[in-house]
Structures are given as structure tokens and as C-alpha cells.
XYZ file of N, CA and C in Angstrom:
720
model
N 22.313 -14.670 12.871
C 21.990 -13.432 12.765
C 20.577 -13.094 13.404
N 20.787 -12.037 14.537
C 19.492 -11.695 14.985
C 18.619 -11.126 14.012
N 17.378 -11.028 14.136
C 16.137 -10.309 13.398
C 16.483 -8.891 13.439
N 16.381 -7.852 12.522
C 16.287 -6.649 12.886
C 15.165 -5.956 13.095
N 15.369 -4.937 13.575
C 14.216 -4.536 14.442
C 13.936 -3.323 13.296
N 12.343 -2.954 12.974
C 12.036 -2.594 12.074
C 10.979 -1.061 12.728
N 9.916 -0.787 12.239
C 8.644 0.178 12.481
C 8.954 1.189 12.922
N 8.717 1.651 14.076
C 9.345 2.977 14.609
C 10.758 3.816 14.546
N 11.460 2.318 15.262
C 12.732 2.388 15.307
C 14.094 2.666 13.860
N 13.292 1.816 13.209
C 14.004 2.054 11.684
C 13.636 3.311 11.086
N 12.345 3.700 11.845
C 12.351 5.067 10.758
C 12.720 6.094 11.170
N 13.094 6.479 12.923
C 13.764 6.846 13.750
C 14.939 6.910 13.069
N 15.634 6.248 12.941
C 17.267 5.601 12.660
C 17.357 5.969 11.222
N 16.699 5.970 10.437
C 17.188 5.948 8.926
C 16.022 7.065 8.226
N 15.389 7.453 8.884
C 14.647 8.698 7.922
C 14.152 9.841 8.371
N 13.944 9.998 9.835
C 13.289 11.307 10.248
C 14.632 12.165 10.173
N 14.001 13.712 10.394
C 14.990 14.748 10.349
C 15.452 14.813 12.294
N 16.707 15.576 12.031
C 16.774 15.814 13.794
C 15.728 16.317 14.495
N 14.915 17.347 13.365
C 14.144 18.118 14.580
C 12.174 17.295 14.369
N 12.466 16.328 13.932
C 11.316 16.004 13.656
C 10.789 14.866 15.093
N 9.164 15.270 15.068
C 8.696 14.151 16.009
C 7.359 13.097 15.446
N 7.857 11.994 15.656
C 7.089 10.997 15.432
C 5.983 11.175 16.344
N 4.787 10.666 15.798
C 3.446 11.148 16.621
C 2.889 9.741 16.301
N 3.041 9.001 15.130
C 1.799 7.874 15.076
C 2.466 7.265 14.457
N 2.761 5.676 14.523
C 3.165 4.591 13.657
C 2.329 3.441 13.497
N 1.735 3.338 12.329
C 1.105 2.117 12.029
C 1.457 1.134 11.296
N 2.295 -0.042 11.792
C 2.668 -1.221 10.915
C 1.625 -1.849 9.918
N 1.828 -2.299 8.778
C 1.279 -3.307 8.171
C 1.667 -4.047 7.043
N 0.736 -4.809 6.369
C 1.190 -5.208 5.000
C 0.295 -5.412 4.351
N 0.262 -6.035 2.900
C -0.557 -6.016 1.947
C -1.649 -6.906 2.481
N -1.706 -8.221 3.228
C -2.937 -8.496 3.747
C -3.997 -7.612 4.885
N -3.386 -6.637 5.297
C -3.973 -6.181 6.231
C -4.736 -4.610 5.587
N -4.247 -3.858 4.330
C -4.888 -3.123 3.712
C -5.846 -3.429 2.924
N -7.069 -2.235 3.014
C -8.364 -2.694 2.191
C -8.526 -1.277 1.636
N -9.592 -1.683 0.576
C -9.366 -0.249 -0.294
C -11.099 0.025 -0.371
N -11.438 1.261 0.018
C -12.618 2.103 -0.345
C -12.467 2.999 -1.463
N -12.225 2.550 -2.743
C -11.771 3.219 -3.821
C -12.997 3.016 -4.677
N -13.580 4.013 -5.303
C -14.173 4.237 -6.562
C -13.900 3.064 -7.699
N -14.158 2.473 -8.218
C -13.766 1.547 -9.213
C -12.872 0.406 -8.806
N -12.607 0.047 -7.568
C -11.798 -0.763 -6.865
C -12.758 -1.857 -5.688
N -12.414 -3.201 -5.843
C -12.694 -4.012 -5.285
C -12.340 -3.447 -3.599
N -12.753 -4.194 -2.446
C -12.654 -4.237 -1.342
C -10.825 -4.619 -1.109
N -10.709 -5.828 -2.162
C -9.278 -6.405 -2.145
C -8.365 -5.367 -2.959
N -8.728 -4.119 -3.739
C -7.787 -2.967 -4.233
C -7.911 -3.795 -6.091
N -8.815 -4.604 -5.995
C -8.877 -4.957 -7.600
C -9.754 -4.444 -8.100
N -9.180 -3.700 -9.655
C -9.754 -3.003 -10.386
C -11.101 -3.403 -11.007
N -12.429 -2.799 -11.277
C -13.798 -2.499 -11.821
C -14.690 -3.143 -10.969
N -14.184 -3.717 -9.496
C -15.158 -4.342 -8.782
C -16.312 -3.998 -7.521
N -15.901 -2.569 -7.091
C -16.640 -2.032 -6.114
C -18.245 -1.984 -6.127
N -18.607 -1.975 -7.227
C -19.816 -1.348 -7.552
C -20.775 -2.588 -7.358
N -20.480 -3.679 -7.686
C -21.136 -5.205 -7.974
C -20.820 -5.878 -6.883
N -19.610 -5.759 -5.953
C -19.250 -6.319 -5.035
C -20.066 -5.843 -3.577
N -20.369 -4.129 -3.831
C -20.940 -3.833 -2.362
C -22.617 -4.341 -2.810
N -22.998 -4.235 -3.925
C -24.238 -4.856 -4.158
C -24.393 -6.258 -3.678
N -23.665 -7.150 -4.153
C -23.687 -8.710 -3.652
C -23.580 -8.368 -2.021
N -22.633 -7.480 -1.693
C -22.402 -7.621 0.055
C -23.460 -7.081 1.042
N -24.454 -6.223 0.585
C -25.567 -5.774 1.089
C -26.582 -6.854 1.089
N -26.766 -7.822 0.033
C -27.601 -8.515 -0.069
C -27.297 -9.969 0.609
N -26.060 -10.082 0.811
C -25.449 -11.459 1.661
C -25.453 -10.791 3.268
N -25.269 -9.750 3.585
C -24.838 -9.175 4.946
C -25.556 -9.951 5.836
N -27.188 -9.248 5.843
C -28.072 -9.699 6.557
C -27.747 -11.630 6.881
N -27.978 -12.513 5.932
C -28.093 -13.647 6.327
C -26.632 -13.863 6.562
N -25.602 -13.464 6.401
C -24.249 -14.301 6.933
C -24.366 -13.582 8.506
N -24.510 -12.611 8.746
C -24.816 -12.012 10.335
C -25.437 -13.123 11.297
N -26.711 -13.506 10.320
C -27.456 -14.412 11.196
C -26.526 -16.112 11.417
N -26.431 -16.444 10.347
C -25.488 -17.768 10.328
C -24.500 -17.754 11.254
N -23.701 -16.650 11.578
C -22.172 -16.527 12.105
C -22.736 -16.326 13.810
N -24.150 -15.738 14.036
C -24.734 -15.124 15.340
C -25.322 -16.566 15.954
N -25.357 -17.702 14.950
C -25.906 -18.752 15.549
C -25.174 -20.146 15.678
N -23.933 -19.518 15.693
C -22.405 -20.460 15.134
C -21.767 -20.804 16.124
N -21.343 -21.478 16.716
C -20.118 -21.497 17.814
C -18.568 -21.301 16.716
N -18.842 -21.412 15.766
C -17.214 -20.964 14.564
C -17.994 -19.808 13.664
N -16.599 -18.821 14.207
C -16.802 -17.812 12.946
C -15.836 -17.951 12.097
N -15.806 -18.025 10.839
C -14.728 -18.165 10.063
C -14.796 -16.854 9.066
N -15.138 -15.611 10.027
C -14.588 -14.314 9.335
C -13.314 -14.084 9.576
N -12.595 -12.872 8.957
C -11.507 -12.608 9.314
C -11.595 -11.187 10.134
N -10.535 -11.045 10.703
C -10.401 -10.020 11.278
C -10.227 -8.578 10.725
N -10.767 -7.465 11.500
C -10.705 -6.119 10.366
C -9.271 -5.780 10.022
N -9.308 -5.144 8.487
C -7.928 -4.765 8.575
C -7.312 -3.619 9.182
N -6.292 -3.449 9.092
C -5.443 -2.251 10.264
C -5.687 -0.791 9.546
N -5.789 -0.748 8.505
C -5.971 0.268 7.188
C -6.968 -0.083 6.166
N -7.498 1.344 6.154
C -8.495 1.158 4.680
C -8.232 2.438 4.142
N -7.748 2.567 2.576
C -7.471 3.508 1.570
C -8.809 4.201 1.229
N -8.979 5.467 1.284
C -10.536 5.376 0.646
C -10.293 6.765 -0.051
N -11.130 6.771 -1.299
C -11.112 7.988 -2.352
C -11.890 7.340 -3.206
N -12.502 8.701 -4.297
C -13.388 8.465 -5.097
C -12.723 7.756 -6.664
N -11.348 7.635 -7.074
C -11.296 6.950 -7.680
C -9.731 6.405 -7.734
N -9.333 5.637 -8.577
C -7.924 5.125 -8.382
C -6.932 5.985 -9.043
N -7.365 7.416 -8.968
C -6.543 8.248 -9.256
C -6.344 9.329 -8.127
N -6.929 8.936 -6.801
C -6.722 9.657 -5.613
C -5.519 9.544 -5.427
N -5.225 10.610 -4.373
C -3.321 10.952 -4.075
C -2.989 9.682 -3.315
N -3.781 9.052 -2.124
C -3.684 7.938 -1.527
C -3.391 6.899 -2.165
N -3.545 6.692 -3.682
C -3.277 5.475 -4.691
C -1.656 5.576 -4.734
N -1.292 6.658 -4.590
C 0.389 6.140 -4.898
C 1.034 5.491 -3.878
N 0.159 5.125 -2.964
C 0.469 3.686 -1.461
C 0.647 2.874 -2.171
N -0.393 2.565 -2.786
C -0.791 1.181 -3.394
C 0.087 0.124 -3.913
N 1.116 0.669 -4.763
C 2.071 -0.299 -5.193
C 2.899 -0.381 -4.105
N 2.884 0.055 -3.245
C 4.053 -0.368 -2.077
C 3.082 -1.671 -1.478
N 2.089 -1.999 -1.646
C 1.625 -3.283 -1.119
C 1.289 -3.924 -1.863
N 2.148 -4.401 -3.128
C 1.567 -5.354 -4.010
C 2.300 -6.752 -3.496
N 3.498 -7.148 -2.530
C 4.284 -8.106 -2.100
C 3.569 -8.193 -0.939
N 3.095 -9.777 -0.337
C 2.812 -10.053 0.774
C 3.628 -9.644 1.985
N 4.995 -9.745 1.243
C 6.188 -10.162 2.313
C 6.755 -9.115 2.734
N 6.222 -7.568 2.122
C 6.698 -6.759 2.418
C 6.712 -5.861 3.592
N 6.989 -5.320 4.547
C 6.892 -4.895 5.620
C 6.856 -3.021 5.363
N 5.633 -2.851 6.097
C 5.444 -1.915 5.732
C 5.065 -0.792 7.021
N 5.161 0.646 7.076
C 4.682 1.384 8.367
C 4.340 2.842 7.582
N 2.857 3.151 8.041
C 2.732 4.625 8.081
C 3.250 5.155 9.146
N 3.609 6.367 9.002
C 4.711 7.469 9.943
C 3.790 8.513 9.929
N 3.519 9.015 10.900
C 2.685 10.483 10.900
C 3.205 11.316 11.871
N 4.633 12.730 11.767
C 5.234 13.085 12.121
C 4.785 14.530 12.463
N 5.325 15.020 12.852
C 5.248 16.797 13.023
C 5.377 17.537 11.633
N 5.882 17.040 10.490
C 6.249 17.641 9.250
C 5.544 16.982 8.129
N 5.145 15.310 8.115
C 4.592 14.914 7.331
C 4.296 13.453 7.435
N 3.318 13.070 6.309
C 2.814 11.738 6.475
C 3.619 10.932 5.660
N 4.075 9.373 5.856
C 4.721 8.822 4.836
C 4.294 7.273 4.640
N 4.496 6.529 3.875
C 4.396 5.085 3.847
C 5.766 4.637 3.462
N 6.354 4.020 4.539
C 8.146 3.303 4.574
C 7.781 1.785 4.129
N 8.813 1.516 3.721
C 8.983 -0.031 3.345
C 10.433 -0.344 3.723
N 10.331 -1.337 4.641
C 11.402 -2.347 4.913
C 12.333 -2.834 4.289
N 13.582 -2.600 4.062
C 14.269 -3.403 3.114
C 14.526 -4.695 3.561
N 14.341 -5.717 2.996
C 14.689 -7.030 3.233
C 15.988 -7.132 3.566
N 16.732 -8.065 4.777
C 18.243 -8.303 5.254
C 18.857 -8.653 4.202
N 20.009 -7.972 3.945
C 20.965 -8.419 2.944
C 22.259 -9.047 3.362
N 23.366 -9.187 2.457
C 24.526 -10.156 3.144
C 25.310 -8.974 3.663
N 25.423 -8.106 3.615
C 25.983 -6.970 4.315
C 25.351 -6.631 5.558
N 24.071 -6.679 5.805
C 23.553 -6.902 6.838
C 23.657 -7.816 7.930
N 23.838 -9.163 7.216
C 23.993 -10.303 7.827
C 25.910 -10.523 8.851
N 26.629 -10.256 7.243
C 28.099 -9.605 8.126
C 28.024 -8.936 9.136
N 27.448 -7.864 9.306
C 27.805 -7.008 10.021
C 26.774 -5.678 10.464
N 26.100 -5.238 11.345
C 25.989 -4.318 11.754
C 26.602 -2.640 11.797
N 25.563 -1.823 11.495
C 26.389 -0.416 11.940
C 26.551 0.162 13.020
N 26.309 1.397 13.054
C 26.244 2.071 14.495
C 25.454 1.277 15.738
N 25.437 1.630 17.067
C 24.839 0.796 17.895
C 23.219 1.482 17.822
N 21.910 1.050 17.555
C 20.863 1.833 17.936
C 20.641 2.681 19.080
N 21.487 1.708 19.902
C 21.511 2.792 21.539
C 21.974 4.171 21.547
N 23.054 4.018 20.840
C 24.066 5.423 20.224
C 23.274 6.286 20.192
N 22.110 5.980 19.007
C 21.635 6.813 18.184
C 20.172 7.566 18.787
N 19.772 6.347 19.792
C 18.630 6.610 20.736
C 18.630 7.516 21.864
N 20.157 7.509 22.298
C 20.586 8.585 23.212
C 20.517 9.715 22.859
N 20.904 10.527 21.273
C 20.511 11.487 20.774
C 19.141 12.001 20.640
N 18.311 10.978 20.212
C 17.172 11.301 19.500
C 15.977 10.652 20.345
N 15.983 9.904 21.160
C 15.291 9.289 22.042
C 14.084 10.102 22.729
N 14.397 11.460 22.832
C 13.291 12.385 23.499
C 12.325 12.666 22.166
N 12.682 12.572 20.922
C 11.806 12.958 20.409
C 10.773 11.989 19.657
N 10.896 10.704 20.183
C 9.873 9.770 19.948
C 8.812 9.845 20.569
N 7.644 10.086 20.003
C 6.336 10.141 20.740
C 5.243 9.342 20.611
N 5.335 8.197 20.813
C 4.239 6.807 20.077
C 4.666 5.518 21.059
N 3.593 4.776 20.925
C 3.486 3.528 22.085
C 3.462 2.577 20.967
N 4.729 2.685 20.206
C 4.705 1.692 19.579
C 5.264 0.162 19.883
N 4.519 -0.626 19.695
C 5.018 -2.295 19.917
C 6.443 -2.240 20.050
N 7.264 -1.689 19.200
C 8.458 -2.094 19.169
C 9.069 -1.652 20.297
N 8.778 -0.281 20.648
C 9.525 0.546 21.441
C 8.994 -0.367 22.986
N 7.762 -0.616 22.671
C 7.513 -1.034 24.452
C 7.953 -2.307 24.867
N 8.233 -3.155 23.690
C 8.860 -4.661 23.905
C 10.174 -4.324 24.376
N 10.789 -3.412 23.213
C 12.490 -3.259 23.639
C 12.408 -2.743 25.174
N 12.013 -1.873 25.760
C 12.157 -1.431 27.095
C 11.535 -2.478 28.072
N 10.506 -3.224 27.674
C 10.589 -4.241 28.641
C 11.352 -5.391 28.389
N 12.291 -5.649 27.816
C 13.360 -6.453 27.250
C 13.027 -7.429 26.604
N 11.601 -7.739 26.373
C 11.295 -8.616 25.630
C 11.994 -9.143 24.281
N 12.552 -8.158 23.516
C 13.173 -8.413 22.108
C 14.739 -8.540 22.466
N 15.276 -7.933 23.693
C 16.492 -7.635 23.635
C 17.229 -9.102 23.947
N 16.539 -10.241 24.680
C 16.795 -11.604 24.707
C 17.311 -12.354 23.380
N 16.859 -11.589 22.418
C 17.338 -12.417 21.049
C 18.749 -12.063 20.375
N 19.250 -10.659 21.070
C 20.310 -10.148 21.051
C 21.798 -10.131 21.425
N 23.155 -10.535 21.188
C 24.131 -10.901 22.119
C 24.584 -9.950 22.487
N 24.795 -9.439 24.119
C 25.453 -8.326 24.714
C 26.482 -7.856 23.783
N 26.770 -6.370 24.017
C 28.051 -5.786 23.328
C 27.755 -5.963 21.765
N 26.601 -6.187 21.387
C 27.206 -6.399 19.910
C 25.946 -5.382 19.686
N 26.372 -4.641 18.078
C 25.429 -3.561 17.831
C 23.407 -3.811 17.262
N 22.692 -3.259 17.943
C 21.481 -4.002 17.279
C 21.066 -3.971 15.796
N 20.866 -4.719 15.083
C 20.538 -4.308 13.358
C 19.159 -3.504 13.618
N 19.268 -2.564 12.800
C 18.091 -1.673 12.251
C 17.719 -1.891 10.382
N 16.566 -2.449 10.515
C 16.321 -2.527 8.775
C 16.401 -1.101 8.360
N 16.757 -0.947 7.003
C 17.018 0.105 6.081
C 15.164 0.460 5.759
N 14.987 1.571 5.556
C 13.774 1.878 5.089
C 14.126 2.711 3.751
N 12.964 2.816 2.824
C 12.771 3.486 1.931
C 11.419 4.357 1.591
N 11.073 5.198 1.245
C 9.906 6.225 1.161
C 9.299 5.567 -0.299
N 8.002 5.298 0.150
C 7.044 4.758 -1.414
C 6.260 5.523 -1.391
N 5.693 6.545 -0.435
C 4.884 7.992 -0.762
C 5.057 8.588 0.675
N 4.821 10.039 0.424
C 4.700 10.887 1.405
C 4.107 12.037 1.226
N 3.586 12.767 1.810
C 2.833 13.965 1.889
C 3.203 15.113 3.007
N 3.379 16.108 2.713
C 4.015 17.167 3.580
C 2.800 17.505 4.447
N 2.545 18.391 5.676
C 1.708 18.453 6.477
C 0.611 19.036 6.070
N 1.198 19.983 5.304
C 0.333 21.220 4.626
C -0.842 20.085 3.555
N -0.646 19.116 3.363
C -1.215 18.610 2.377
C -2.470 17.372 3.136
N -2.220 17.345 4.823
C -3.404 16.696 5.313
C -4.288 17.659 5.619
N -5.547 17.626 5.126
C -6.639 18.215 5.237
C -7.327 18.516 6.680
N -7.371 17.001 7.218
C -8.123 16.865 8.563
C -7.775 15.420 8.763
N -7.737 15.409 10.165
C -7.497 14.127 11.038
C -8.824 13.773 12.228
N -9.670 13.093 11.914
C -10.652 12.802 12.778
C -11.195 11.585 12.927
N -12.256 11.439 14.097
C -12.547 9.919 14.175
C -13.714 9.807 13.619
N -14.076 8.887 12.942
C -15.162 7.830 12.547
C -15.282 6.681 13.280
N -16.398 6.274 12.344
C -16.914 4.471 12.604
C -17.001 4.248 10.866
N -17.030 2.845 10.459
C -16.917 1.884 9.787
C -17.629 0.932 9.849
N -18.378 0.457 8.539
C -19.198 -0.701 8.793
C -18.510 -1.559 7.547
N -17.492 -2.491 8.387
C -17.017 -3.432 7.363
C -17.745 -4.167 6.673
N -17.386 -4.972 5.283
C -18.025 -6.131 4.597
C -18.447 -7.531 5.368
N -19.370 -8.062 5.248
C -19.655 -9.330 5.797
C -18.545 -10.213 6.149
N -17.614 -9.988 5.461
C -16.544 -11.170 5.131
C -15.821 -10.869 6.667
N -15.749 -9.704 7.435
C -14.945 -9.365 8.350
C -15.935 -9.555 9.927
N -15.288 -9.662 11.111
C -15.654 -9.568 12.293
C -14.769 -9.390 13.297
N -14.981 -8.288 14.052
C -16.452 -7.662 13.891
C -16.467 -7.081 12.874
N -17.974 -6.409 12.480
C -18.403 -5.440 10.956
C -18.120 -4.121 11.834
N -18.941 -3.759 12.306
C -18.266 -2.265 12.640
C -17.226 -2.104 13.907
N -16.556 -1.102 13.248
C -15.499 -0.833 13.887
C -15.088 0.905 14.057
N -14.061 1.417 14.849
C -13.908 2.999 14.690
C -12.753 3.042 14.060
N -12.711 4.329 13.241
C -11.185 4.759 12.725
C -10.753 5.832 12.751
N -9.514 6.181 12.958
C -9.079 7.169 12.455
C -8.592 8.132 11.149
N -9.610 8.995 10.591
C -9.721 9.200 9.846
C -8.690 10.061 9.232
N -7.912 10.066 8.107
C -6.981 10.771 8.092
C -6.789 11.562 6.514
N -7.224 12.585 5.992
C -8.077 12.797 4.785
C -6.704 14.033 4.012
N -6.401 13.792 2.973
C -5.272 14.492 2.236
C -6.113 15.676 1.417
N -5.412 16.464 0.764
C -5.998 17.765 -0.004
C -7.045 17.381 -0.436
N -7.390 15.943 -1.527
C -7.777 15.990 -2.474
C -9.308 15.035 -2.005
N -9.337 14.673 -0.489
C -10.763 14.266 -0.328
C -10.199 12.789 -0.138
N -9.037 12.361 -0.532
C -8.722 10.710 0.041
C -8.007 10.688 0.913
N -7.797 9.094 1.391
C -6.785 9.433 2.454
C -6.945 7.801 2.965
N -6.276 7.859 4.111
C -6.241 6.556 4.994
C -7.326 6.321 6.310
N -7.501 5.350 6.737
C -8.430 5.394 8.081
C -7.633 4.098 8.860
N -7.401 4.390 9.885
C -6.195 3.529 11.011
C -7.566 3.024 11.910
N -7.871 1.608 11.353
C -8.545 0.659 12.275
C -8.518 0.381 13.691
N -9.796 0.628 14.655
C -9.608 -0.038 15.968
C -11.003 -0.565 16.107
N -11.137 -1.409 17.377
C -12.281 -1.727 17.822
C -13.012 -1.079 18.547
N -12.430 -0.108 19.377
C -13.080 0.524 20.247
C -12.892 2.131 19.987
N -14.155 2.848 20.850
C -13.865 4.454 20.415
C -12.478 4.662 21.122
N -12.608 4.620 22.258
C -11.616 4.845 23.226
C -9.728 4.280 22.703
N -9.659 3.561 21.582
C -8.455 3.611 21.113
C -8.490 4.394 20.248
N -9.480 4.914 19.375
C -9.358 6.052 18.339
C -8.923 7.450 18.754
N -9.602 7.771 20.499
C -9.525 8.798 20.821
C -8.260 9.255 20.912
N -7.257 7.926 21.481
C -5.948 7.893 22.005
C -5.288 8.166 20.475
N -5.525 7.653 19.720
C -4.640 7.567 18.226
C -5.098 9.269 18.227
N -5.916 9.702 18.079
C -6.046 11.014 17.602
C -5.343 11.994 18.776
N -5.145 11.654 19.989
C -4.586 12.887 20.508
C -3.338 12.364 20.328
N -2.331 11.619 19.878
C -0.923 10.862 19.575
C -1.022 11.759 18.366
N -1.633 12.041 17.305
C -1.553 12.653 16.075
C -1.461 13.771 16.267
N -2.241 14.515 17.159
C -1.992 15.855 17.717
C -0.926 16.476 18.588
N -0.525 15.256 18.838
C 0.536 15.492 19.965
C 0.458 16.062 21.262
N -0.479 15.550 21.501
C -1.095 15.402 22.766
C -0.655 14.199 23.912
N -0.096 13.389 23.345
C 0.351 12.138 24.192
C 1.777 11.873 23.489
């Protein structure tokens, strides 16, 4: 059985309304999410941020000097998403429970109507026995509404993924469930910003698309160039 398609196609196929435009989709999992939340550590554990940040400031300069003079850099890549807020009771923390399992495939989806965190369901016995309607049949009806540059979409259009599927057989698409959702009117702002990551990451200076909710909490989508963030912002506002 071929692997199910997820990400933006699963969101469009199994979640979006007919009149809804997908503007941005950010796939992630537990290992690619970090927390800038009062009372939590960078990894999302309770009670750790204040102490951890103090230690981080003390060690950061030494760590940078050591890595700058070494051919081997053991630091980890930047996260894909950072949740920010003043406390664990912040609105964005409604999404945190969806990130507990490292195997869970998640996608943050920003549309013309809302922003939501979707979880892809694991493949079931019924999925293995047979798929539903062809994704291409659905795509003919709703493809005009997909407005993002998801890796899934690009790979499919370039036939990079189709080689895994038998011809004339419906392509299986993952089922998705909503883990948290905010209507568009609860999004206070979408802006560009920069972030200095803890010393464990390389590079430490990154750029971010900051999506702020009504209570001041939110999420940042991380990229390594300001040009990438400018493009993401244009997508978020429907300009690309």
C-alpha cells in the first residue's frame, strides 16, 4: 500500500470549506516545535524558562566561540514553529496537547477564514483495504482555491510522488482532525520579526512570521532569511 498524502492536500480534501482559500500551510511535529512561554522551558516543560534563560545567557558566548573555531557543530537546526505567550494559560497553548507524540504529523493551516492546527490520522486497516474518491477528482473542483507553495503540491505537480502510486488507482489521502482552531477575527496581527534562538541551535539568529492572537500569544513560523519571511507574509495576506 502506498503512503497516504498529507499536509495541504489532506487539509483541502478533508477539512476546508468550499469557499475557503488556503494561504499558508506549515507542516511540523513535536521535535520541530519550541516554546517561548512564561513558566515553561524551551522544550515546553513546566517551571523551566526563567532558570534556563539565565543559564543560556551565561553559556551562549562560550558556546558560540567554541563552535566558531571548530569544524564540527553539534547544535541542532532551528525549530519550524515557536509558540509564544505570557503563561501556560495563553490561547496558543490549546495547541500544545497535539504535540505530545513525536510520531504525530501536524500542519498549521492559515486560510481566508481561520487558522487551525490539524493532526493527520494514522493509516488504518480500512485505508489499507482501499481508498476513497480520487484526489484528482476533488482537485479538479477545488484546485483553484489552493494558494500556497506546499512541498506536497510542488512534488505532486513534478511527479516526484506519483511514482509511488499505481496508475488508475485512487491516491490515498490522510484523514485530518482539528486540534485547535481560531477564527480570522481572533488573529490580531501577522508581521515579520527576528528571533535569537538558544545556544543549542545553529544558526541562532533567524527570522519569523509572527501570528499574534487576541490575547497576545501566538506562533512564529521560522525561516533563515528575511526574504523567505517576506514571501510567507505575502502568502498570508493572499498576495501570492
